[in-house]
Short mmCIF file of C-alpha atoms in Angstrom, two decimals:
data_model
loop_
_atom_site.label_atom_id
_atom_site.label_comp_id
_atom_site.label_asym_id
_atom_site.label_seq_id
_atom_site.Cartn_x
_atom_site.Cartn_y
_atom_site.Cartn_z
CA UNK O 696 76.56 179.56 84.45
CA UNK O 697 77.67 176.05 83.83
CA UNK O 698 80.71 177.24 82.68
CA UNK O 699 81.30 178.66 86.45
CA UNK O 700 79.50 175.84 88.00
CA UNK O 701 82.52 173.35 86.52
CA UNK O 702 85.04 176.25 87.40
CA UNK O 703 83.79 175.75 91.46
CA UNK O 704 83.28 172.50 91.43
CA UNK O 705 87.16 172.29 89.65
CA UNK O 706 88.74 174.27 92.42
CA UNK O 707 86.71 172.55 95.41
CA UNK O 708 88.25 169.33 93.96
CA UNK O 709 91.61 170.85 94.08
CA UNK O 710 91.19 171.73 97.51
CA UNK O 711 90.12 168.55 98.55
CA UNK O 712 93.07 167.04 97.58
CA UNK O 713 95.65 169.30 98.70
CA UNK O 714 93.71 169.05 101.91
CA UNK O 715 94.07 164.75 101.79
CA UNK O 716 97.91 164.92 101.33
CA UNK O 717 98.39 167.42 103.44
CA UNK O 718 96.40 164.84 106.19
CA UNK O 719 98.51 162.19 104.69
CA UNK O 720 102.04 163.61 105.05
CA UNK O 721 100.99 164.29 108.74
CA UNK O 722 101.32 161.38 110.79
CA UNK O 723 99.07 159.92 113.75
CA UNK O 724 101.33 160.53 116.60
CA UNK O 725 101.73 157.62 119.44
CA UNK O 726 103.32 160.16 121.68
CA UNK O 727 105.93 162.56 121.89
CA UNK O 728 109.69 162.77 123.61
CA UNK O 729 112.05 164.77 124.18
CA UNK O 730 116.24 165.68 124.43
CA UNK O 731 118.47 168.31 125.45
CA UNK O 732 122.20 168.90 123.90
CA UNK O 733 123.82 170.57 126.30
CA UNK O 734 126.70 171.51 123.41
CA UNK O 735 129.61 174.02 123.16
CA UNK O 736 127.86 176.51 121.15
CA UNK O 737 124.19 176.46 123.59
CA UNK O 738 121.77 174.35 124.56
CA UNK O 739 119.64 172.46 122.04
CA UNK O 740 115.77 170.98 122.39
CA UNK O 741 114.22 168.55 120.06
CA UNK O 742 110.44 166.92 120.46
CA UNK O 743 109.94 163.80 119.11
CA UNK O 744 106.90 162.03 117.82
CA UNK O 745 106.57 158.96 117.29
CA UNK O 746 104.22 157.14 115.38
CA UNK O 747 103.73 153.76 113.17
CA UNK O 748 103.57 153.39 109.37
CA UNK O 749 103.14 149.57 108.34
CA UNK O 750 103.39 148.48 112.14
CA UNK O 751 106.99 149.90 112.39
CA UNK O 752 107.75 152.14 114.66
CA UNK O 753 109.22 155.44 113.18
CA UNK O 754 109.85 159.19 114.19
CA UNK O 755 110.43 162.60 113.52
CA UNK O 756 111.29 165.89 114.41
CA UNK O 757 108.12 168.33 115.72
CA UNK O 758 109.67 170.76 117.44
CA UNK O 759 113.22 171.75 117.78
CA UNK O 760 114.34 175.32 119.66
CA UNK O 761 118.64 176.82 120.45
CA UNK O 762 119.50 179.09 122.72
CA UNK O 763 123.12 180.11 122.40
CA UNK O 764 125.42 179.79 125.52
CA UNK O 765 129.56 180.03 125.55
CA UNK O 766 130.16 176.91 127.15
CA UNK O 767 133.33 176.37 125.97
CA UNK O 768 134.21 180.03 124.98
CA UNK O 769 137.38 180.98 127.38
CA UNK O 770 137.86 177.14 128.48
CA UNK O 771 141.24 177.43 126.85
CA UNK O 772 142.26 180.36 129.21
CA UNK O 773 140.17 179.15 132.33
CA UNK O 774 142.31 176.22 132.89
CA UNK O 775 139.87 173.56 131.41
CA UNK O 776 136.57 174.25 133.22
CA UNK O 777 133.57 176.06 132.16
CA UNK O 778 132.25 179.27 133.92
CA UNK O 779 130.09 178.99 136.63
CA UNK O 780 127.96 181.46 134.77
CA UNK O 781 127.15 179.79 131.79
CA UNK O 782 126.61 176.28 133.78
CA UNK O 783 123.74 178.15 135.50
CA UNK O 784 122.51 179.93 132.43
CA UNK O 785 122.72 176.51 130.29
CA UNK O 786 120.20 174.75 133.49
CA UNK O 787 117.98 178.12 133.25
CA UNK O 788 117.85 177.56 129.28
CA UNK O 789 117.27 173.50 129.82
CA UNK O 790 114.18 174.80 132.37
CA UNK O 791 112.81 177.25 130.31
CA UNK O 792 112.33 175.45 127.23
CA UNK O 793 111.64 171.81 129.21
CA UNK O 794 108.26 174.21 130.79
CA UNK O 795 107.32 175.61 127.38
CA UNK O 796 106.54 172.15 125.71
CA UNK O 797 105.81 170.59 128.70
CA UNK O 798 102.02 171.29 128.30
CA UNK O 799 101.74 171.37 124.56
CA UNK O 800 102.92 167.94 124.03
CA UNK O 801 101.60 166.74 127.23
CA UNK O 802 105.36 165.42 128.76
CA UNK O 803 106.85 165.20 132.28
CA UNK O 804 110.57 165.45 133.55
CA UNK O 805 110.60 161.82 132.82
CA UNK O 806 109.96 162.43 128.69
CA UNK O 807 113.46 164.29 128.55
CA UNK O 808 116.93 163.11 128.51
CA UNK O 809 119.33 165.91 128.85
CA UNK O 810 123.08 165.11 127.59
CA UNK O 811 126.16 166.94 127.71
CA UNK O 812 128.02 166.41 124.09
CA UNK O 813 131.60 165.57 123.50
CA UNK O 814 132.91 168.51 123.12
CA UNK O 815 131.52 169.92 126.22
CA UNK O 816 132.24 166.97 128.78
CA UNK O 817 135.93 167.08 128.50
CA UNK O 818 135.65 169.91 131.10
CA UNK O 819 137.36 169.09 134.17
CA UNK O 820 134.25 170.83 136.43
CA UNK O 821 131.76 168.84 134.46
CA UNK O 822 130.17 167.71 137.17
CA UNK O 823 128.98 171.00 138.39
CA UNK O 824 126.65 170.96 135.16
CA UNK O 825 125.26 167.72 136.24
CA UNK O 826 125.03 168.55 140.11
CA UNK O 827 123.19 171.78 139.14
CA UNK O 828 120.61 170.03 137.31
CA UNK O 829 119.69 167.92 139.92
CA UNK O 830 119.57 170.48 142.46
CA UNK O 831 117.38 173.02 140.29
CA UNK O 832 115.62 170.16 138.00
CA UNK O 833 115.69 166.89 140.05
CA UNK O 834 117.36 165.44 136.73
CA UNK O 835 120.17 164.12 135.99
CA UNK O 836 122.75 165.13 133.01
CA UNK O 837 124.52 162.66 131.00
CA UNK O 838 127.91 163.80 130.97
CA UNK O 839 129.95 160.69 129.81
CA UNK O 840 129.00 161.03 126.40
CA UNK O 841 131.49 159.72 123.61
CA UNK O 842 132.92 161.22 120.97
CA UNK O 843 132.10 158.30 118.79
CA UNK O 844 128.80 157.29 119.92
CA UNK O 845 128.16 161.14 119.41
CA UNK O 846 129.16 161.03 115.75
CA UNK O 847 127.16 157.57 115.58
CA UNK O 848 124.22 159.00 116.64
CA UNK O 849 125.06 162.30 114.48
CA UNK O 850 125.56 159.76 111.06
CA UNK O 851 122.48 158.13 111.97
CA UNK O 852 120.69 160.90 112.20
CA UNK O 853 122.14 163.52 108.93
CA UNK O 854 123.55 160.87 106.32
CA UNK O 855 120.67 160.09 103.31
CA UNK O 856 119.90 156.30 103.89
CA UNK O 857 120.84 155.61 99.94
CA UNK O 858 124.42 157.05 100.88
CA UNK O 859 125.24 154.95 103.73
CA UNK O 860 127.74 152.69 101.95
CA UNK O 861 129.32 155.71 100.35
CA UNK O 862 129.93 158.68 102.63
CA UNK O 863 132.00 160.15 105.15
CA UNK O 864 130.70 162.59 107.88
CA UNK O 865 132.87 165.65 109.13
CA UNK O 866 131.52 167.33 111.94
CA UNK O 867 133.73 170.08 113.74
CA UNK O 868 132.51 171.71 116.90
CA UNK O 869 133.29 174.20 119.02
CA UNK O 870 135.26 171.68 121.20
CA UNK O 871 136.17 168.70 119.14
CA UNK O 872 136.26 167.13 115.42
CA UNK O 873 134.76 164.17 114.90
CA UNK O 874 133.03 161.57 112.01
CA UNK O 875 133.45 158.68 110.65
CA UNK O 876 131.34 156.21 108.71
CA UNK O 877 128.45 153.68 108.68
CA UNK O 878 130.03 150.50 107.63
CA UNK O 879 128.10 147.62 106.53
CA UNK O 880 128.00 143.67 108.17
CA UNK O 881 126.32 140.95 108.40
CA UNK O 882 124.51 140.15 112.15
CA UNK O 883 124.33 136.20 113.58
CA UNK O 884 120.81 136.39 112.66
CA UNK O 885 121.98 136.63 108.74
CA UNK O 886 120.69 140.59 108.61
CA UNK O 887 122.79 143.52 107.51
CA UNK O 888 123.82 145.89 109.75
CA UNK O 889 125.49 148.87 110.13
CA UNK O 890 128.39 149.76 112.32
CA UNK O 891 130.48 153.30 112.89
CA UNK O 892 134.19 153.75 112.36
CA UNK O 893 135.19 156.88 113.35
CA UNK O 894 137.75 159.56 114.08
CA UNK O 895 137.77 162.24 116.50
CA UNK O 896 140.23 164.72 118.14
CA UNK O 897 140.17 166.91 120.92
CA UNK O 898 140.39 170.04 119.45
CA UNK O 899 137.14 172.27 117.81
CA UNK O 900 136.38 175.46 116.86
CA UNK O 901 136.37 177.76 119.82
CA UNK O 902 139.09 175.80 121.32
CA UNK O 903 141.84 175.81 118.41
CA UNK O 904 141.28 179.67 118.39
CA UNK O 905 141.60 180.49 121.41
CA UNK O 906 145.12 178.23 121.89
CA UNK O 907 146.31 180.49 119.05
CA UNK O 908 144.99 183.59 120.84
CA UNK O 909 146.73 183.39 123.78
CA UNK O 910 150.67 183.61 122.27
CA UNK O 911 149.29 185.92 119.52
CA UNK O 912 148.58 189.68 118.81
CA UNK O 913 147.13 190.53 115.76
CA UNK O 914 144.99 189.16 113.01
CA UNK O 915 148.07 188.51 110.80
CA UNK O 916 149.94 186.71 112.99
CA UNK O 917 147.12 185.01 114.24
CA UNK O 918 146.21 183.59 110.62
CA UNK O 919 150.24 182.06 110.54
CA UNK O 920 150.33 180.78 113.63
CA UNK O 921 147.34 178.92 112.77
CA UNK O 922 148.02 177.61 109.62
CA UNK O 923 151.25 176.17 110.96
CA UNK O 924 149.36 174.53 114.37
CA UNK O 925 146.87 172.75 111.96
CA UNK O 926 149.10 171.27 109.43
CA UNK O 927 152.06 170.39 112.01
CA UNK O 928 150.28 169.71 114.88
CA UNK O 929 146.48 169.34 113.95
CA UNK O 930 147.07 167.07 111.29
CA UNK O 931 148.78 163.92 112.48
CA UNK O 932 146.48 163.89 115.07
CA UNK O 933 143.51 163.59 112.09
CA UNK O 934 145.74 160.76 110.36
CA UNK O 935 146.29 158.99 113.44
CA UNK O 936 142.90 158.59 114.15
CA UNK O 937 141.96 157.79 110.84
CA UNK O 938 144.41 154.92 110.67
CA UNK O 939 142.47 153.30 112.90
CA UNK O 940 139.64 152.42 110.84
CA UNK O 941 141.60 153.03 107.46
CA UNK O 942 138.02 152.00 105.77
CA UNK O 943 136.77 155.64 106.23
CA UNK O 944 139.46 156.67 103.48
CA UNK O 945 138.53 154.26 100.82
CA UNK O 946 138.21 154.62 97.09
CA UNK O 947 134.24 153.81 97.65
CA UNK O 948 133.56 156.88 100.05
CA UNK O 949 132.81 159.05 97.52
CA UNK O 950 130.17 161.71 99.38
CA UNK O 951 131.57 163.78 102.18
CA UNK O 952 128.74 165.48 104.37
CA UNK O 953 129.72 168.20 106.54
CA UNK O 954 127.86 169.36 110.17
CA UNK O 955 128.60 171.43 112.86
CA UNK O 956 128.61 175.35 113.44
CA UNK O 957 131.20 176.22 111.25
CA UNK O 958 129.78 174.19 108.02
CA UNK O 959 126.36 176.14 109.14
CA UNK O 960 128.30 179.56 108.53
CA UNK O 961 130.02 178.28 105.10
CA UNK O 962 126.66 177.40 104.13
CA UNK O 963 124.79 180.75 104.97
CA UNK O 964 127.73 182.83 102.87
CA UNK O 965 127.71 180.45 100.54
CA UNK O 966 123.39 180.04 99.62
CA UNK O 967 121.89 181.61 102.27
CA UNK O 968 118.66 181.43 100.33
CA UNK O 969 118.60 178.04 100.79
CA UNK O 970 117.99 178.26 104.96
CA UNK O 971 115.11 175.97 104.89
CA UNK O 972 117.11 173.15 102.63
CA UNK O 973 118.03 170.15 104.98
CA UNK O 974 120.72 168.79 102.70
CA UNK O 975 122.54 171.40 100.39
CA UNK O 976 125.16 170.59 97.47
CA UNK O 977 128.56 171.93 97.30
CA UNK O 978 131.87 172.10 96.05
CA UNK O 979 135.14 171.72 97.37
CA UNK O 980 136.29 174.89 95.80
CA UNK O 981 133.76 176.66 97.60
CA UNK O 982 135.02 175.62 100.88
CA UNK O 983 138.75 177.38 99.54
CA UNK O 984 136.70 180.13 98.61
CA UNK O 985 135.03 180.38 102.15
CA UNK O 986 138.80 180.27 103.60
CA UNK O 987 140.64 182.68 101.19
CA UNK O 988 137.30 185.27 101.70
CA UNK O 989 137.95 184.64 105.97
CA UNK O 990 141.64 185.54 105.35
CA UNK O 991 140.84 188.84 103.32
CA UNK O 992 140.97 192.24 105.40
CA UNK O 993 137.13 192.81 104.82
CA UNK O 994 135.79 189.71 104.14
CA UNK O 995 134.31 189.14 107.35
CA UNK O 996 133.20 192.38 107.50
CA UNK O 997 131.47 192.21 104.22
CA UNK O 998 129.63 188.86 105.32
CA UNK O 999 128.20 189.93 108.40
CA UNK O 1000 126.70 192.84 107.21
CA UNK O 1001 125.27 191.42 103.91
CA UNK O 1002 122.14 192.65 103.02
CA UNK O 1003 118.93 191.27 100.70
CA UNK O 1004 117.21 193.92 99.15
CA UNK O 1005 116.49 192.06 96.01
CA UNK O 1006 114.93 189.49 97.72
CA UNK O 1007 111.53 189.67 96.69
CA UNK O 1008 109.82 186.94 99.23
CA UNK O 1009 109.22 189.03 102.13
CA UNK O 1010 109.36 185.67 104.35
CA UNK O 1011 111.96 184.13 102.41
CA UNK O 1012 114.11 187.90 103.46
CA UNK O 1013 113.47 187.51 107.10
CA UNK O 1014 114.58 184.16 107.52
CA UNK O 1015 117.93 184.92 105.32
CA UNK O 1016 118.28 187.61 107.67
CA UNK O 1017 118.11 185.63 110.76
CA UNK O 1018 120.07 183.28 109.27
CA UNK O 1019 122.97 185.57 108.96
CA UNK O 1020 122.57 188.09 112.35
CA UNK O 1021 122.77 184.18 113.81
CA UNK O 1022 126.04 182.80 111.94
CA UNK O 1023 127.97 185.78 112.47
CA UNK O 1024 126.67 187.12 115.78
CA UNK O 1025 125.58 183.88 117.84
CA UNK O 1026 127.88 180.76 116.13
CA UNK O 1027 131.34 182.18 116.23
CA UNK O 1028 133.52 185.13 115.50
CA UNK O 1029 135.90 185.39 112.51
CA UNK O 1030 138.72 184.21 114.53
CA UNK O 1031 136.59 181.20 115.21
CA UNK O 1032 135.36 180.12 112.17
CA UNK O 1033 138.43 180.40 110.33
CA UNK O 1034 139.85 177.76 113.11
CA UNK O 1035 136.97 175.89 112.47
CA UNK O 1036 137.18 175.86 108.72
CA UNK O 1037 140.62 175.01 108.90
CA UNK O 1038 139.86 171.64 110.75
CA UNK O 1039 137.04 170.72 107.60
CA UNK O 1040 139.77 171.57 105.18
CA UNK O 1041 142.53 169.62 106.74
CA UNK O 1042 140.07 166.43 107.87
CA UNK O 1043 138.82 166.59 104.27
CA UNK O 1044 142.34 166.48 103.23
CA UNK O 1045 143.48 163.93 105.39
CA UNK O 1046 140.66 161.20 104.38
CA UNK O 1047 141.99 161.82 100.22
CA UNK O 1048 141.14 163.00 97.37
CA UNK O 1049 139.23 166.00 97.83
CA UNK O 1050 138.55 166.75 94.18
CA UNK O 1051 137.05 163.88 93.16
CA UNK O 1052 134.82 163.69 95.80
CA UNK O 1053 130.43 165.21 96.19
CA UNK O 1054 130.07 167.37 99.15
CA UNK O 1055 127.42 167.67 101.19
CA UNK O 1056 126.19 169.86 103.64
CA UNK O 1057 123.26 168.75 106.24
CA UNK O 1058 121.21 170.38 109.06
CA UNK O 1059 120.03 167.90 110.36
CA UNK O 1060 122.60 165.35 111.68
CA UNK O 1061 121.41 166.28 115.06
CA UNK O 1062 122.39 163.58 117.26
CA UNK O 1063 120.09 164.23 119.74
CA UNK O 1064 117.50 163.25 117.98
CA UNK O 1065 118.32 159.02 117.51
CA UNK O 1066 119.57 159.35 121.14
CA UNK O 1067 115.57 160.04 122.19
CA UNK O 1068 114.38 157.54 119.37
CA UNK O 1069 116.54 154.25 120.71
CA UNK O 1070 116.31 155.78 124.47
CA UNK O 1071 112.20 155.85 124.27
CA UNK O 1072 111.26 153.43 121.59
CA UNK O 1073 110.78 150.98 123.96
CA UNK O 1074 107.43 153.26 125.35
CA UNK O 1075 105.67 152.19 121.81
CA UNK O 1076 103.66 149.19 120.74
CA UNK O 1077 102.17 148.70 117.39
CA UNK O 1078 98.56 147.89 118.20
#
């Protein structure tokens, strides 16, 4: 009997204190806000709560939901502008989601800031996103959004704080490439600080492709002409820009971290049981691998129908599966991501030394997210 007694009384202590971390991991929440990326690939919703730990004002991610939308798919051959259709399905998405949290985190129109990103606001009818919005939302869209305060926000928000004085971000979108890095100084009040230098071009993803589509027929000819577009054309654009802040290719930026929807498809061929990792390892080689594998006659094929069946975690399979019918149905199409993982390989190439560099991938250098932190943080007061 005692033996069970000390068995119970064992287990209720365990309990206990799983049950006082868990409380202590979850913060006390000040209030919540909230920000729409209105991006080339959909439209993009993070909830933010913020709270204070040692009477300074921090925050974190509580809710985050996509919904994919085409913005730029076909701006290439629709003479810069995006389709009327997919401006009003982008607002519809925006409304949709904006009512769904609405009541669960207790939030008006006022909570949300709704941006249009970088690569979306080079369209020459951008307006008519912003004009629909106030029409069907009363709100306005920000649609003079920087590349480089983009890529700020995105370093801010998806570089480890211990790497800050060592790494390079390369984010390529559907609509533009982009990075930089956080470089340190010293402020008039005698702090250190941190400022961006970056590097961006106009040309992402889904637009590169579809350049090479129109003069093209076939897959073959298709794969040439891009190869040649990137290194003759692509690339001096990527060196010019990077010799204006020639720090980014220093002997010191050792770490490279990698964003955007093409590094999110690399990443679910390469580990796709690691979905739920924030910040995943790589190799350089791996990112040939990922290119040589796009170039083979079934490679793509073989990716997108990849299946798990010795994937014991039942949960763990589901969310590899999503994973996938998402990167290969919903991100972008082989022609695509091969553009797109062209521009990593050729801005990886372009800042040096590849080889001897760590690579990083991360999910979460959502920019979004330190856009409603320094737009709201204001609303908080330590008490």
């Amino acid at each position: 009997m005692k033996k069970y007694l000390n068995k119970g009384l064992l287990m209720l202590l365990v309990f206990c204190m799983v049950a006082l971390q868990t409380l202590a991991q979850t913060p006390k929440y000040a209030g919540y806000r909230g920000g729409f990326d209105i991006g080339s690939q959909g439209v993009k919703l993070s909830v933010m709560g913020f709270y204070f730990q040692n009477n300074k004002l921090r925050y974190k991610l509580v809710y985050d939901r996509q919904e994919t939308v085409g913005l730029v798919k076909g701006m290439e051959t629709n003479g810069g502008k995006l389709r009327p259709a997919d401006i009003q399905e982008a607002i519809a998405f925006v409304q949709e989601m904006m009512e769904d949290v609405k009541s669960v985190y207790k939030l008006t129109n006022k909570d949300f800031i709704i941006y249009a990103s970088s690569g979306v606001n080079i369209a020459s009818n951008i307006g008519d996103l912003d004009a629909l919005a106030q029409k069907n939302l009363g709100m306005r869209v920000n649609i003079n959004m920087p590349a480089k305060a983009e890529a700020t926000y995105g370093a801010r928000a998806g570089l480890a704080r211990e790497d800050f004085d060592s790494a390079i971000l390369v984010d390529v979108g559907g609509g533009n490439t982009k990075g930089g890095i956080l470089q340190k100084y010293v402020g008039a009040d005698g702090r250190e600080r941190y400022t961006f230098k970056s590097y961006n071009i106009e040309y992402g993803a889904r637009r590169l492709s579809e350049r090479i589509l129109k003069r093209t027929n076939g897959f073959e000819a298709y794969v040439q002409d891009l190869k040649s577009m990137v290194e003759d054309s692509i690339a001096p654009l990527i060196r010019s820009s990077l010799n204006d802040n020639p720090e980014i290719r220093s002997a010191t930026r050792n770490i490279v971290y990698t964003t955007g929807g093409v590094s999110y498809q690399f990443i679910t061929w390469l580990v796709p049981e690691k979905v739920q990792d924030e910040i995943i390892e790589f190799k350089y080689d791996d990112l040939l691998k990922f290119y040589n594998m796009l170039r083979t006659p079934d490679g793509w094929s073989e990716f997108e129908t990849r299946k798990f069946d010795n994937v014991k975690d039942a949960k763990l399979k589901e969310l590899m599966a999503r994973d996938l019918d998402k990167a290969t149905k919903k991100v972008y199409n082989r022609d695509a991501c091969l553009a797109g993982i062209s521009l990593v390989l050729q801005a990886i190439r372009e800042i040096g030394n590849p080889e001897r560099k760590t690579f990083y991938f991360t999910r979460d250098a959502y920019w979004i997210n330190t856009t409603v932190y320094d737009t709201y943080k204001g609303d908080f007061q330590a008490k």
